[in-house]
């Protein structure tokens, strides 16, 4: 598969994909889960996964992020030191460590990704501490920088996230994830559950961060507008299988598979 023609991707490009997925299967029942999934994710690429409810998007994301062992198939992740790692041949503690350090996960519900009992600044600092930073001044400074980057007033640094609006909580969750500059970020409906105007602002912020940092992202969404704005490439899922994949504009403007055609037209036709 070709690397995307994207400036940041080219800057960080290496000659190997960051993720290489082959023959992935995790079925709860026939057609329920994930089956026969093959794809690659290149550094600096945002790959959107779209499909109706129940098509297997969350199952795929959980399997890819090391949380749900597949029935069969392989996921190879190109580790920090340029060594491909077979994800499910690693120990569970090693996979958990990847989640704390090289990877980030942005959950739909910020409560799943934040620690609600510690301050906003500590939510950001904690992630940095997990990768070895201990210097209080630098932790505090990173907290300030990241609150600023996600447009949260610095005066809220010592406040608990539960005093924040849903949009602010989501922006804080993004800051907590990105502060360690993860090599791979998983996002599950990052703008879901928010008001339309809050969604638009968050989407704009996410798009800028993704571009500025040249992030590699796997993005699950049922919202094709979100997929169009953020993803370079799209995979369309139905009944656990990928029925179409390609460049985002190609898939959305000229879908080939009847199901993709239906998905696109059901959004375009009120
Ligand atoms: N733990 C489980 N046990 C049994 N069946 C499950 C389990 N988790 C998911 N499923 C089934 O697998 C299928 C895929 O679910 P999944 O949550 O991956 O879909 P999805 O595309 O993410 O849907 P949504 O957009 O609603 O979150 C569904 O039919 C679901 O009912």
Coordinates of C-alpha atoms and ligand atoms in Angstrom, one line a residue:
X1 CA 0.0 0.0 0.0
X2 CA 1.3 3.5 -0.8
X3 CA 2.2 6.0 1.9
X4 CA -0.1 9.0 2.0
X5 CA 0.9 12.1 0.2
X6 CA 0.9 14.1 3.4
X7 CA 3.7 16.5 4.4
X8 CA 4.0 15.3 8.0
X9 CA 3.8 11.7 6.9
X10 CA 6.7 12.3 4.6
X11 CA 8.7 14.0 7.4
X12 CA 8.3 11.0 9.7
X13 CA 8.1 8.3 7.1
X14 CA 10.1 5.2 7.5
X15 CA 10.2 2.3 5.2
X16 CA 7.9 0.1 7.3
X17 CA 4.4 0.5 8.5
X18 CA 3.7 1.3 12.1
X19 CA 1.0 -1.3 12.3
X20 CA 0.7 -4.4 10.1
X21 CA -2.5 -6.3 10.6
X22 CA -3.2 -9.6 8.9
X23 CA -6.0 -12.1 9.0
X24 CA -7.4 -10.6 12.2
X25 CA -10.4 -12.4 13.7
X26 CA -12.3 -11.9 16.9
X27 CA -15.8 -13.2 16.6
X28 CA -18.5 -13.4 19.3
X29 CA -20.9 -15.0 16.9
X30 CA -21.0 -15.3 13.1
X31 CA -20.9 -11.7 11.7
X32 CA -20.4 -10.3 15.2
X33 CA -17.0 -8.9 15.9
X34 CA -14.1 -8.7 13.5
X35 CA -13.2 -11.2 10.7
X36 CA -10.6 -11.3 8.0
X37 CA -9.2 -7.9 8.7
X38 CA -5.9 -6.9 6.9
X39 CA -4.4 -3.4 6.7
X40 CA -1.3 -1.3 7.3
X41 CA -1.0 2.0 9.1
X42 CA 1.9 4.2 8.0
X43 CA 3.6 6.7 10.3
X44 CA 1.9 10.1 10.2
X45 CA -1.3 8.6 8.8
X46 CA -4.8 9.0 10.1
X47 CA -6.9 5.9 9.3
X48 CA -10.6 6.3 9.8
X49 CA -12.8 3.2 10.5
X50 CA -16.5 3.8 9.7
X51 CA -19.6 1.6 9.7
X52 CA -23.0 1.3 11.3
X53 CA -23.5 0.4 14.9
X54 CA -22.6 -3.2 15.5
X55 CA -20.3 -3.5 12.5
X56 CA -17.3 -4.3 14.7
X57 CA -15.5 -1.0 15.0
X58 CA -15.0 -1.0 18.8
X59 CA -14.0 -4.7 18.8
X60 CA -11.4 -3.9 16.2
X61 CA -10.1 -0.9 18.1
X62 CA -9.8 -3.0 21.3
X63 CA -8.0 -5.8 19.6
X64 CA -5.6 -3.4 17.9
X65 CA -4.8 -1.5 21.2
X66 CA -3.9 -4.7 23.0
X67 CA -7.0 -5.0 25.2
X68 CA -8.8 -7.9 23.5
X69 CA -6.8 -10.9 22.3
X70 CA -7.9 -12.0 18.8
X71 CA -9.0 -15.6 18.0
X72 CA -6.5 -15.6 15.2
X73 CA -4.4 -13.3 13.0
X74 CA -1.5 -11.1 13.7
X75 CA -0.8 -7.5 14.7
X76 CA 2.7 -6.2 14.3
X77 CA 3.6 -2.9 15.8
X78 CA 6.9 -1.2 14.9
X79 CA 8.3 -0.4 18.3
X80 CA 10.2 2.7 19.3
X81 CA 13.5 1.1 18.6
X82 CA 12.5 0.2 15.1
X83 CA 11.8 -3.4 16.0
X84 CA 8.5 -5.0 14.9
X85 CA 6.7 -6.5 17.9
X86 CA 4.0 -9.1 17.5
X87 CA 1.5 -7.6 19.9
X88 CA 0.0 -10.7 21.4
X89 CA 3.3 -12.4 21.7
X90 CA 4.3 -9.7 24.2
X91 CA 3.4 -10.2 27.9
X92 CA 0.3 -8.4 29.1
X93 CA 2.4 -6.1 31.2
X94 CA 4.4 -5.1 28.1
X95 CA 1.2 -4.3 26.2
X96 CA -0.1 -2.3 29.2
X97 CA 3.2 -0.4 29.2
X98 CA 2.8 0.5 25.5
X99 CA -0.6 1.9 26.4
X100 CA 1.0 4.1 29.1
X101 CA 3.9 5.3 27.1
X102 CA 4.1 4.9 23.3
X103 CA 0.4 4.9 22.7
X104 CA -2.6 7.1 23.5
X105 CA -6.3 6.2 23.7
X106 CA -8.9 8.9 23.5
X107 CA -12.2 7.4 24.7
X108 CA -15.6 8.7 23.7
X109 CA -16.5 9.3 27.3
X110 CA -13.7 11.4 28.9
X111 CA -14.4 9.8 32.2
X112 CA -13.0 6.6 30.9
X113 CA -9.7 8.4 30.0
X114 CA -9.3 10.9 32.9
X115 CA -8.7 10.5 36.6
X116 CA -11.6 12.4 37.9
X117 CA -10.2 12.6 41.5
X118 CA -7.1 14.6 40.6
X119 CA -6.6 18.1 39.2
X120 CA -6.4 18.9 35.5
X121 CA -2.7 19.6 35.8
X122 CA -2.1 16.3 37.6
X123 CA -4.0 14.5 34.8
X124 CA -1.5 15.8 32.4
X125 CA 1.6 15.4 34.6
X126 CA 0.7 11.9 35.6
X127 CA 1.2 10.6 32.0
X128 CA 4.6 12.3 31.8
X129 CA 5.6 10.7 35.1
X130 CA 4.7 7.3 33.6
X131 CA 7.5 7.9 31.0
X132 CA 10.0 8.9 33.7
X133 CA 9.7 12.7 34.2
X134 CA 10.0 13.6 37.9
X135 CA 11.0 17.3 37.9
X136 CA 8.1 19.2 39.4
X137 CA 8.8 22.4 37.5
X138 CA 8.9 20.6 34.2
X139 CA 5.7 18.7 35.0
X140 CA 3.9 21.9 35.9
X141 CA 5.2 23.7 32.8
X142 CA 4.1 20.8 30.5
X143 CA 0.7 21.0 32.3
X144 CA 0.4 24.7 31.5
X145 CA 1.6 24.3 27.9
X146 CA -0.9 21.5 27.2
X147 CA -3.8 23.3 28.9
X148 CA -3.0 26.2 26.6
X149 CA -2.7 23.9 23.5
X150 CA -6.2 22.5 24.2
X151 CA -7.6 26.0 24.9
X152 CA -8.3 25.5 28.6
X153 CA -7.8 28.6 30.9
X154 CA -4.6 28.1 32.9
X155 CA -6.6 29.3 35.9
X156 CA -8.3 25.8 35.9
X157 CA -5.0 23.9 36.3
X158 CA -5.7 22.9 39.9
X159 CA -9.4 22.2 39.4
X160 CA -10.9 18.7 39.3
X161 CA -12.1 17.6 35.8
X162 CA -15.6 17.0 37.2
X163 CA -16.0 20.8 37.4
X164 CA -15.4 21.0 33.6
X165 CA -17.9 20.9 30.8
X166 CA -18.0 17.8 28.6
X167 CA -16.1 19.6 25.8
X168 CA -13.4 20.8 28.3
X169 CA -13.1 17.2 29.7
X170 CA -12.6 15.9 26.2
X171 CA -9.9 18.5 25.5
X172 CA -8.2 17.6 28.8
X173 CA -8.3 13.9 27.9
X174 CA -6.6 14.8 24.6
X175 CA -3.9 16.8 26.4
X176 CA -3.3 14.0 28.8
X177 CA -2.8 11.6 25.9
X178 CA -0.7 13.8 23.7
X179 CA 1.7 15.2 26.4
X180 CA 4.0 12.2 26.0
X181 CA 4.0 12.6 22.2
X182 CA 2.6 9.1 21.6
X183 CA 3.7 7.2 18.4
X184 CA 0.2 5.9 17.9
X185 CA -3.1 7.2 19.1
X186 CA -6.4 5.3 19.1
X187 CA -9.6 7.4 19.1
X188 CA -13.1 6.0 19.7
X189 CA -15.8 8.5 18.6
X190 CA -13.8 11.4 20.1
X191 CA -16.5 14.0 19.3
X192 CA -19.4 11.7 20.2
X193 CA -21.8 12.8 22.9
X194 CA -21.1 16.5 22.6
X195 CA -23.3 19.4 21.4
X196 CA -22.8 20.2 17.7
X197 CA -21.1 23.5 18.3
X198 CA -18.8 22.0 20.9
X199 CA -18.0 19.1 18.4
X200 CA -17.1 21.6 15.7
X201 CA -14.6 23.4 18.0
X202 CA -13.1 20.1 19.2
X203 CA -12.8 18.8 15.6
X204 CA -11.0 21.9 14.6
X205 CA -8.6 21.6 17.5
X206 CA -8.0 17.9 16.9
X207 CA -7.3 18.5 13.2
X208 CA -4.7 21.1 14.0
X209 CA -3.0 18.9 16.6
X210 CA -3.0 15.9 14.3
X211 CA -1.4 18.0 11.6
X212 CA 1.1 19.9 13.8
X213 CA 2.3 16.8 15.6
X214 CA 2.1 14.5 12.5
X215 CA 0.2 12.0 14.6
X216 CA -0.5 8.4 13.6
X217 CA -4.1 7.7 14.4
X218 CA -6.7 5.0 14.2
X219 CA -10.0 6.8 14.5
X220 CA -13.3 5.0 14.9
X221 CA -16.4 7.0 14.1
X222 CA -19.8 6.6 12.7
X223 CA -19.8 10.3 11.7
X224 CA -18.6 10.6 8.1
X225 CA -18.1 14.3 8.5
X226 CA -15.6 13.6 11.3
X227 CA -14.0 10.9 9.2
X228 CA -13.7 13.3 6.2
X229 CA -12.1 16.1 8.2
X230 CA -9.5 14.0 10.1
X231 CA -8.7 10.9 8.1
X232 CA -6.3 10.4 5.1
X233 CA -7.7 6.9 4.5
X234 CA -10.9 5.1 5.4
X235 CA -12.0 1.6 6.0
X236 CA -15.7 0.8 5.8
X237 CA -16.8 -2.1 8.1
X238 CA -19.9 -4.2 7.8
X239 CA -20.7 -7.3 9.8
X240 CA -17.1 -7.5 11.1
X241 CA -15.5 -7.3 7.7
X242 CA -13.8 -4.5 5.8
X243 CA -15.9 -4.1 2.7
X244 CA -14.0 -1.1 1.2
X245 CA -10.8 0.8 2.0
X246 CA -9.1 3.7 0.2
X247 CA -8.3 7.4 0.3
X248 CA -11.0 9.2 2.3
X249 CA -12.2 11.5 -0.6
X250 CA -12.3 8.5 -3.0
X251 CA -14.4 6.4 -0.6
X252 CA -16.8 9.2 0.3
X253 CA -17.1 10.8 -3.1
X254 CA -17.1 7.6 -5.2
X255 CA -17.9 4.6 -3.0
X256 CA -17.6 1.3 -4.9
X257 CA -19.2 -1.2 -2.5
X258 CA -23.0 -1.1 -2.3
X259 CA -22.9 -0.8 1.5
X260 CA -20.5 2.2 1.3
X261 CA -22.8 3.7 -1.2
X262 CA -25.7 3.3 1.2
X263 CA -23.7 4.6 4.1
X264 CA -22.7 7.7 2.2
X265 CA -26.1 8.4 0.6
X266 CA -27.9 7.9 3.9
X267 CA -25.9 10.8 5.3
X268 CA -26.2 13.0 2.3
X269 CA -29.9 12.5 1.8
X270 CA -31.9 13.8 4.7
Ligands
LIG1 N1 -18.4 -8.8 24.8 C1 -19.3 -9.1 23.9 N2 -19.9 -10.3 23.9 C2 -20.8 -10.7 22.9 N3 -21.0 -9.9 21.8 C3 -20.3 -8.8 21.7 C4 -19.4 -8.3 22.7 N4 -18.9 -7.1 22.3 C5 -19.5 -6.8 21.1 N5 -20.4 -7.8 20.7 C6 -21.1 -7.9 19.5 O1 -20.2 -7.8 18.4 C7 -20.8 -6.9 17.4 C8 -19.8 -5.8 17.1 O2 -19.8 -4.9 18.2 P1 -18.9 -3.6 18.3 O3 -19.2 -2.9 19.6 O4 -17.5 -3.9 17.9 O5 -19.6 -2.7 17.1 P2 -19.4 -1.1 16.8 O6 -19.3 -1.0 15.3 O7 -18.4 -0.6 17.6 O8 -20.8 -0.6 17.3 P3 -21.2 0.8 18.0 O9 -20.9 1.9 16.9 O10 -22.6 0.7 18.4 O11 -20.2 1.0 19.1 C9 -22.1 -6.5 17.9 O12 -23.1 -7.3 17.3 C10 -22.1 -6.7 19.4 O13 -23.3 -7.0 19.9

